[in-house]
mmCIF file of C-alpha atoms and ligand atoms in Angstrom:
data_model
loop_
_atom_site.group_PDB
_atom_site.id
_atom_site.type_symbol
_atom_site.label_atom_id
_atom_site.label_comp_id
_atom_site.label_asym_id
_atom_site.label_seq_id
_atom_site.Cartn_x
_atom_site.Cartn_y
_atom_site.Cartn_z
ATOM 1 C CA UNK A 545 8.805 45.064 -112.580
ATOM 2 C CA UNK A 546 10.682 41.828 -113.281
ATOM 3 C CA UNK A 547 10.347 39.149 -110.587
ATOM 4 C CA UNK A 548 13.266 38.919 -108.163
ATOM 5 C CA UNK A 549 14.715 35.580 -107.051
ATOM 6 C CA UNK A 550 17.458 34.943 -104.549
ATOM 7 C CA UNK A 551 19.705 32.059 -103.591
ATOM 8 C CA UNK A 552 20.918 32.442 -100.007
ATOM 9 C CA UNK A 553 23.573 29.902 -98.963
ATOM 10 C CA UNK A 554 25.522 29.968 -95.694
ATOM 11 C CA UNK A 555 29.306 29.691 -96.157
ATOM 12 C CA UNK A 556 29.723 27.066 -93.433
ATOM 13 C CA UNK A 557 30.693 24.204 -95.732
ATOM 14 C CA UNK A 558 30.878 23.221 -99.379
ATOM 15 C CA UNK A 559 27.767 23.111 -101.553
ATOM 16 C CA UNK A 560 26.168 19.740 -102.272
ATOM 17 C CA UNK A 561 23.524 18.491 -104.702
ATOM 18 C CA UNK A 562 20.732 19.929 -102.564
ATOM 19 C CA UNK A 563 22.180 23.428 -102.901
ATOM 20 C CA UNK A 564 22.713 22.892 -106.628
ATOM 21 C CA UNK A 565 19.043 21.954 -106.968
ATOM 22 C CA UNK A 566 17.892 25.087 -105.147
ATOM 23 C CA UNK A 567 20.298 27.366 -107.033
ATOM 24 C CA UNK A 568 19.380 25.879 -110.433
ATOM 25 C CA UNK A 569 15.627 26.106 -109.724
ATOM 26 C CA UNK A 570 16.096 29.787 -108.844
ATOM 27 C CA UNK A 571 18.202 30.399 -111.960
ATOM 28 C CA UNK A 572 15.706 28.550 -114.190
ATOM 29 C CA UNK A 573 12.739 30.464 -112.737
ATOM 30 C CA UNK A 574 14.580 33.759 -113.260
ATOM 31 C CA UNK A 575 15.311 32.804 -116.852
ATOM 32 C CA UNK A 576 11.763 31.585 -117.608
ATOM 33 C CA UNK A 577 10.191 34.742 -116.197
ATOM 34 C CA UNK A 578 12.699 37.362 -117.374
ATOM 35 C CA UNK A 579 13.468 37.885 -113.684
ATOM 36 C CA UNK A 580 16.574 38.856 -111.751
ATOM 37 C CA UNK A 581 18.685 36.442 -109.731
ATOM 38 C CA UNK A 582 20.393 37.717 -106.587
ATOM 39 C CA UNK A 583 22.862 35.899 -104.387
ATOM 40 C CA UNK A 584 22.969 36.468 -100.652
ATOM 41 C CA UNK A 585 25.682 35.153 -98.367
ATOM 42 C CA UNK A 586 24.140 34.280 -94.990
ATOM 43 C CA UNK A 587 27.285 34.624 -92.885
ATOM 44 C CA UNK A 588 25.881 35.790 -89.544
ATOM 45 C CA UNK A 589 27.235 32.822 -87.603
ATOM 46 C CA UNK A 590 30.875 33.899 -87.323
ATOM 47 C CA UNK A 591 31.823 30.691 -85.510
ATOM 48 C CA UNK A 592 30.863 28.458 -88.461
ATOM 49 C CA UNK A 593 31.226 30.635 -91.583
ATOM 50 C CA UNK A 594 34.592 30.871 -93.336
ATOM 51 C CA UNK A 595 35.815 33.044 -96.256
ATOM 52 C CA UNK A 596 37.141 30.017 -98.160
ATOM 53 C CA UNK A 597 33.647 28.505 -98.224
ATOM 54 C CA UNK A 598 32.300 31.778 -99.633
ATOM 55 C CA UNK A 599 34.926 31.707 -102.407
ATOM 56 C CA UNK A 600 34.013 28.086 -103.106
ATOM 57 C CA UNK A 601 30.307 29.028 -103.396
ATOM 58 C CA UNK A 602 31.114 31.547 -106.153
ATOM 59 C CA UNK A 603 33.292 28.990 -107.970
ATOM 60 C CA UNK A 604 30.774 26.176 -107.732
ATOM 61 C CA UNK A 605 27.817 28.315 -108.868
ATOM 62 C CA UNK A 606 29.812 29.698 -111.806
ATOM 63 C CA UNK A 607 30.838 26.134 -112.728
ATOM 64 C CA UNK A 608 27.146 25.157 -112.736
ATOM 65 C CA UNK A 609 26.594 27.938 -115.268
ATOM 66 C CA UNK A 610 24.665 30.206 -112.904
ATOM 67 C CA UNK A 611 25.056 33.989 -113.162
ATOM 68 C CA UNK A 612 23.960 36.463 -110.478
ATOM 69 C CA UNK A 613 23.869 40.200 -109.971
ATOM 70 C CA UNK A 614 26.611 41.993 -108.087
ATOM 71 C CA UNK A 615 27.298 43.313 -105.531
ATOM 72 C CA UNK A 616 26.412 40.243 -103.512
ATOM 73 C CA UNK A 617 24.734 41.016 -100.192
ATOM 74 C CA UNK A 618 26.753 39.638 -97.284
ATOM 75 C CA UNK A 619 24.720 39.677 -94.104
ATOM 76 C CA UNK A 620 27.721 40.358 -91.871
ATOM 77 C CA UNK A 621 28.059 43.770 -93.567
ATOM 78 C CA UNK A 622 24.494 44.834 -92.742
ATOM 79 C CA UNK A 623 24.116 44.309 -89.006
ATOM 80 C CA UNK A 624 22.699 47.819 -88.571
ATOM 81 C CA UNK A 625 19.710 46.901 -90.787
ATOM 82 C CA UNK A 626 18.856 43.968 -88.511
ATOM 83 C CA UNK A 627 19.434 46.060 -85.383
ATOM 84 C CA UNK A 628 16.942 48.649 -86.684
ATOM 85 C CA UNK A 629 14.301 45.954 -87.295
ATOM 86 C CA UNK A 630 14.914 44.531 -83.828
ATOM 87 C CA UNK A 631 14.453 47.997 -82.311
ATOM 88 C CA UNK A 632 11.121 48.341 -84.134
ATOM 89 C CA UNK A 633 9.925 45.074 -82.638
ATOM 90 C CA UNK A 634 11.226 46.116 -79.206
ATOM 91 C CA UNK A 635 9.379 49.418 -79.464
ATOM 92 C CA UNK A 636 6.179 47.388 -79.945
ATOM 93 C CA UNK A 637 6.934 45.645 -76.633
ATOM 94 C CA UNK A 638 7.366 42.273 -78.347
ATOM 95 C CA UNK A 639 10.970 41.429 -77.404
ATOM 96 C CA UNK A 640 12.403 40.293 -74.060
ATOM 97 C CA UNK A 641 15.788 39.031 -72.892
ATOM 98 C CA UNK A 642 16.044 35.411 -71.721
ATOM 99 C CA UNK A 643 19.121 34.503 -69.728
ATOM 100 C CA UNK A 644 18.964 30.708 -69.456
ATOM 101 C CA UNK A 645 21.685 28.583 -71.042
ATOM 102 C CA UNK A 646 20.684 25.710 -73.346
ATOM 103 C CA UNK A 647 21.257 23.283 -70.458
ATOM 104 C CA UNK A 648 19.000 25.334 -68.158
ATOM 105 C CA UNK A 649 16.267 25.386 -70.794
ATOM 106 C CA UNK A 650 16.562 21.593 -71.132
ATOM 107 C CA UNK A 651 16.136 21.296 -67.328
ATOM 108 C CA UNK A 652 13.087 23.592 -67.336
ATOM 109 C CA UNK A 653 11.521 21.519 -70.123
ATOM 110 C CA UNK A 654 12.304 18.247 -68.319
ATOM 111 C CA UNK A 655 10.602 19.631 -65.174
ATOM 112 C CA UNK A 656 7.492 20.541 -67.218
ATOM 113 C CA UNK A 657 7.513 17.093 -68.819
ATOM 114 C CA UNK A 658 7.061 15.483 -65.436
ATOM 115 C CA UNK A 659 3.421 16.621 -65.803
ATOM 116 C CA UNK A 660 2.956 15.383 -69.387
ATOM 117 C CA UNK A 661 4.348 15.994 -72.860
ATOM 118 C CA UNK A 662 5.735 19.466 -73.524
ATOM 119 C CA UNK A 663 5.008 20.992 -76.980
ATOM 120 C CA UNK A 664 7.674 20.774 -79.711
ATOM 121 C CA UNK A 665 8.255 23.089 -82.655
ATOM 122 C CA UNK A 666 7.927 21.864 -86.273
ATOM 123 C CA UNK A 667 11.638 20.901 -86.208
ATOM 124 C CA UNK A 668 11.035 18.740 -83.135
ATOM 125 C CA UNK A 669 12.741 20.989 -80.552
ATOM 126 C CA UNK A 670 10.864 21.706 -77.296
ATOM 127 C CA UNK A 671 9.347 25.185 -77.118
ATOM 128 C CA UNK A 672 11.042 27.675 -74.814
ATOM 129 C CA UNK A 673 9.061 27.496 -71.549
ATOM 130 C CA UNK A 674 8.914 31.274 -71.305
ATOM 131 C CA UNK A 675 10.159 31.679 -67.743
ATOM 132 C CA UNK A 676 12.139 34.875 -68.522
ATOM 133 C CA UNK A 677 8.999 36.567 -69.815
ATOM 134 C CA UNK A 678 7.873 37.154 -66.251
ATOM 135 C CA UNK A 679 11.122 38.763 -64.979
ATOM 136 C CA UNK A 680 10.544 42.281 -63.684
ATOM 137 C CA UNK A 681 12.061 45.212 -65.597
ATOM 138 C CA UNK A 682 14.428 45.769 -62.668
ATOM 139 C CA UNK A 683 15.600 42.164 -62.690
ATOM 140 C CA UNK A 684 16.175 42.275 -66.476
ATOM 141 C CA UNK A 685 18.211 45.463 -66.147
ATOM 142 C CA UNK A 686 20.246 43.994 -63.298
ATOM 143 C CA UNK A 687 21.052 40.824 -65.286
ATOM 144 C CA UNK A 688 21.945 42.749 -68.459
ATOM 145 C CA UNK A 689 24.181 45.089 -66.422
ATOM 146 C CA UNK A 690 25.876 42.075 -64.792
ATOM 147 C CA UNK A 691 27.162 41.076 -68.247
ATOM 148 C CA UNK A 692 25.216 37.786 -68.315
ATOM 149 C CA UNK A 693 24.713 36.337 -71.805
ATOM 150 C CA UNK A 694 21.142 36.440 -73.120
ATOM 151 C CA UNK A 695 18.936 35.740 -76.128
ATOM 152 C CA UNK A 696 16.345 38.276 -77.248
ATOM 153 C CA UNK A 697 13.108 36.380 -77.797
ATOM 154 C CA UNK A 698 9.857 37.302 -79.507
ATOM 155 C CA UNK A 699 6.847 37.292 -77.186
ATOM 156 C CA UNK A 700 4.919 35.062 -79.559
ATOM 157 C CA UNK A 701 1.514 35.328 -77.867
ATOM 158 C CA UNK A 702 1.682 39.144 -77.898
ATOM 159 C CA UNK A 703 2.991 39.164 -81.489
ATOM 160 C CA UNK A 704 0.142 36.899 -82.645
ATOM 161 C CA UNK A 705 -2.403 39.172 -80.965
ATOM 162 C CA UNK A 706 -1.020 42.077 -83.019
ATOM 163 C CA UNK A 707 -0.903 40.207 -86.325
ATOM 164 C CA UNK A 708 -3.355 37.336 -86.564
ATOM 165 C CA UNK A 709 -4.955 35.424 -89.427
ATOM 166 C CA UNK A 710 -1.819 35.443 -91.598
ATOM 167 C CA UNK A 711 -1.233 33.138 -94.546
ATOM 168 C CA UNK A 712 1.107 32.881 -97.516
ATOM 169 C CA UNK A 713 0.907 32.086 -101.185
ATOM 170 C CA UNK A 714 2.628 28.748 -101.802
ATOM 171 C CA UNK A 715 3.603 27.997 -105.397
ATOM 172 C CA UNK A 716 5.506 24.795 -104.621
ATOM 173 C CA UNK A 717 4.481 22.486 -101.838
ATOM 174 C CA UNK A 718 5.125 21.681 -98.231
ATOM 175 C CA UNK A 719 5.802 18.301 -96.616
ATOM 176 C CA UNK A 720 2.059 17.521 -96.588
ATOM 177 C CA UNK A 721 1.589 18.734 -100.169
ATOM 178 C CA UNK A 722 0.243 22.095 -98.984
ATOM 179 C CA UNK A 723 -0.192 24.376 -101.977
ATOM 180 C CA UNK A 724 -2.062 27.608 -102.638
ATOM 181 C CA UNK A 725 -3.044 29.724 -99.631
ATOM 182 C CA UNK A 726 -1.356 28.242 -96.563
ATOM 183 C CA UNK A 727 -2.387 29.467 -93.085
ATOM 184 C CA UNK A 728 0.609 30.657 -91.053
ATOM 185 C CA UNK A 729 1.006 29.042 -87.616
ATOM 186 C CA UNK A 730 3.830 31.018 -86.006
ATOM 187 C CA UNK A 731 2.613 30.028 -82.522
ATOM 188 C CA UNK A 732 3.864 26.503 -83.250
ATOM 189 C CA UNK A 733 7.426 27.870 -82.809
ATOM 190 C CA UNK A 734 6.925 29.502 -79.419
ATOM 191 C CA UNK A 735 9.093 32.463 -78.366
ATOM 192 C CA UNK A 736 11.719 32.274 -81.141
ATOM 193 C CA UNK A 737 15.156 33.837 -80.721
ATOM 194 C CA UNK A 738 15.521 37.081 -82.712
ATOM 195 C CA UNK A 739 19.031 38.041 -81.623
ATOM 196 C CA UNK A 740 21.650 37.339 -78.999
ATOM 197 C CA UNK A 741 23.727 39.561 -76.783
ATOM 198 C CA UNK A 742 26.667 39.443 -79.202
ATOM 199 C CA UNK A 743 24.700 39.061 -82.474
ATOM 200 C CA UNK A 744 21.977 41.565 -83.373
ATOM 201 C CA UNK A 745 20.020 39.077 -85.489
ATOM 202 C CA UNK A 746 18.945 35.496 -86.031
ATOM 203 C CA UNK A 747 18.202 33.619 -89.251
ATOM 204 C CA UNK A 748 14.486 34.506 -89.050
ATOM 205 C CA UNK A 749 15.031 38.236 -88.611
ATOM 206 C CA UNK A 750 17.789 38.699 -91.193
ATOM 207 C CA UNK A 751 16.034 36.634 -93.888
ATOM 208 C CA UNK A 752 12.887 38.730 -93.568
ATOM 209 C CA UNK A 753 14.756 42.056 -93.555
ATOM 210 C CA UNK A 754 16.927 41.039 -96.510
ATOM 211 C CA UNK A 755 14.127 39.605 -98.639
ATOM 212 C CA UNK A 756 12.364 42.960 -98.251
ATOM 213 C CA UNK A 757 15.451 45.125 -98.837
ATOM 214 C CA UNK A 758 16.428 43.077 -101.883
ATOM 215 C CA UNK A 759 12.869 43.100 -103.223
ATOM 216 C CA UNK A 760 12.571 39.295 -103.420
ATOM 217 C CA UNK A 761 9.200 38.551 -105.016
ATOM 218 C CA UNK A 762 9.414 34.735 -105.167
ATOM 219 C CA UNK A 763 11.364 32.835 -102.519
ATOM 220 C CA UNK A 764 12.481 29.469 -103.914
ATOM 221 C CA UNK A 765 13.963 27.280 -101.175
ATOM 222 C CA UNK A 766 13.843 23.780 -99.701
ATOM 223 C CA UNK A 767 10.869 22.236 -97.908
ATOM 224 C CA UNK A 768 12.957 22.152 -94.728
ATOM 225 C CA UNK A 769 12.132 25.877 -94.410
ATOM 226 C CA UNK A 770 8.400 25.480 -95.166
ATOM 227 C CA UNK A 771 7.287 25.817 -91.524
ATOM 228 C CA UNK A 772 9.739 28.655 -90.842
ATOM 229 C CA UNK A 773 7.689 30.666 -93.352
ATOM 230 C CA UNK A 774 5.042 31.039 -90.625
ATOM 231 C CA UNK A 775 7.537 33.016 -88.525
ATOM 232 C CA UNK A 776 8.674 34.980 -91.580
ATOM 233 C CA UNK A 777 5.117 36.033 -92.408
ATOM 234 C CA UNK A 778 4.559 37.144 -88.818
ATOM 235 C CA UNK A 779 7.747 39.246 -88.790
ATOM 236 C CA UNK A 780 6.845 40.758 -92.174
ATOM 237 C CA UNK A 781 3.425 41.752 -90.839
ATOM 238 C CA UNK A 782 4.864 43.224 -87.612
ATOM 239 C CA UNK A 783 7.562 45.169 -89.486
ATOM 240 C CA UNK A 784 5.281 46.323 -92.313
ATOM 241 C CA UNK A 785 7.345 44.518 -94.956
ATOM 242 C CA UNK A 786 6.016 43.248 -98.293
ATOM 243 C CA UNK A 787 5.041 39.613 -98.712
ATOM 244 C CA UNK A 788 6.841 37.511 -101.340
ATOM 245 C CA UNK A 789 5.343 34.340 -102.814
ATOM 246 C CA UNK A 790 7.023 31.105 -101.695
ATOM 247 C CA UNK A 791 7.981 28.064 -103.712
ATOM 248 C CA UNK A 792 9.255 25.313 -101.411
ATOM 249 C CA UNK A 793 10.871 22.479 -103.314
ATOM 250 C CA UNK A 794 11.429 18.821 -102.424
ATOM 251 C CA UNK A 795 14.705 18.005 -100.707
ATOM 252 C CA UNK A 796 17.381 15.955 -102.402
ATOM 253 C CA UNK A 797 18.053 12.913 -100.223
ATOM 254 C CA UNK A 798 20.884 10.396 -100.020
ATOM 255 C CA UNK A 799 20.580 6.663 -100.762
ATOM 256 C CA UNK A 800 19.191 6.077 -97.241
ATOM 257 C CA UNK A 801 16.561 8.817 -97.590
ATOM 258 C CA UNK A 802 18.416 11.248 -95.313
ATOM 259 C CA UNK A 803 18.579 14.971 -95.981
ATOM 260 C CA UNK A 804 22.018 15.870 -97.409
ATOM 261 C CA UNK A 805 24.459 17.608 -95.109
ATOM 262 C CA UNK A 806 27.534 19.649 -95.899
ATOM 263 C CA UNK A 807 29.681 16.759 -94.714
ATOM 264 C CA UNK A 808 28.120 14.071 -96.943
ATOM 265 C CA UNK A 809 31.055 13.827 -99.321
ATOM 266 C CA UNK A 810 29.572 11.632 -102.039
ATOM 267 C CA UNK A 811 27.055 14.347 -102.937
ATOM 268 C CA UNK A 812 29.411 17.355 -102.667
ATOM 269 C CA UNK A 813 29.644 19.329 -105.908
ATOM 270 C CA UNK A 814 33.446 19.431 -105.639
ATOM 271 C CA UNK A 815 33.665 15.643 -105.259
ATOM 272 C CA UNK A 816 31.277 15.043 -108.157
ATOM 273 C CA UNK A 817 33.233 17.452 -110.323
ATOM 274 C CA UNK A 818 36.562 15.797 -109.394
ATOM 275 C CA UNK A 819 35.024 12.431 -110.309
ATOM 276 C CA UNK A 820 34.278 13.754 -113.799
ATOM 277 C CA UNK A 821 30.606 14.804 -113.550
ATOM 278 C CA UNK A 822 29.809 17.749 -115.844
ATOM 279 C CA UNK A 823 27.374 20.589 -115.041
ATOM 280 C CA UNK A 824 24.926 18.961 -117.499
ATOM 281 C CA UNK A 825 25.423 15.689 -115.599
ATOM 282 C CA UNK A 826 24.505 17.454 -112.335
ATOM 283 C CA UNK A 827 21.296 18.703 -113.975
ATOM 284 C CA UNK A 828 20.480 15.161 -115.127
ATOM 285 C CA UNK A 829 21.176 13.754 -111.639
ATOM 286 C CA UNK A 830 18.713 16.297 -110.256
ATOM 287 C CA UNK A 831 16.059 15.573 -112.852
ATOM 288 C CA UNK A 832 16.412 19.063 -114.333
ATOM 289 C CA UNK A 833 17.071 17.817 -117.848
HETATM 290 N N1 LIG B 835 20.761 30.230 -95.544
HETATM 291 C C1 LIG B 835 19.749 29.215 -95.550
HETATM 292 C C2 LIG B 835 20.392 27.875 -95.826
HETATM 293 O O1 LIG B 835 21.506 27.824 -96.317
HETATM 294 C C3 LIG B 835 18.679 29.443 -96.597
HETATM 295 C C4 LIG B 835 17.803 30.575 -96.263
HETATM 296 C C5 LIG B 835 16.592 30.797 -97.184
HETATM 297 O O2 LIG B 835 16.629 30.440 -98.381
HETATM 298 O O3 LIG B 835 15.648 31.382 -96.703
HETATM 299 O O4 LIG B 835 19.774 26.866 -95.544
#
């Protein structure tokens, strides 16, 4: 079976050099290995994703000389797949609704911090304090019936008891040069959000479901997602999904060493193209020869 690669941008802005690097690494790996390259549009966040950005993604990738298989998988068209995975996790007793707003969570964390530092996740955000985990079934039902908004969270401690000792095969490297067999540490993320009242999935859940459904065998993506792989391995184990290899690549940074964002205009592919840079010039800028 040929290896399967995927590039999975979110259409919430225009692509920049960092996306070009990721897309070209995927395309080059697919070419070197006789593999397939799939494109996935991660458009779950309806408030930020726009059709014109999706069109621009196709144009920019084609301009770079990248070809992909069709049909393209658009996450917004597959909500029932994520709902089914969520139900499987719920049936294992690993999912609970949490009703606090972001501001309430910040207050709960601040109250805990009065007694000393509160743990942070690998992205630096405080862990969810877990207060909703202890609501009674009756209280949960009453709050859901009242129409209150909620997030569905993974009971991380219970999930880790079910699937412990996980690791992944890292072909690239993480921020601390981790390579080879990397131990997964999903507990460092606390009770992650898997879905919300109005949205039956989160990034973590849909990426794991889609990588499995699309048969991704080597996930090539930026180092900013290195630590998220711990959560992905846990969800794969809980859902009985196959395990791809991972190749996390260095991030392209701006002149001040900051990670590129979709609003940093000087590194946008459209701006570079308008200024006369060719696709070969983009490759040279990225050190891809
Ligand atoms: N959609 C994610 C992003 O644009 C990438 C997801 C992935 O490659 O796993 O950052």
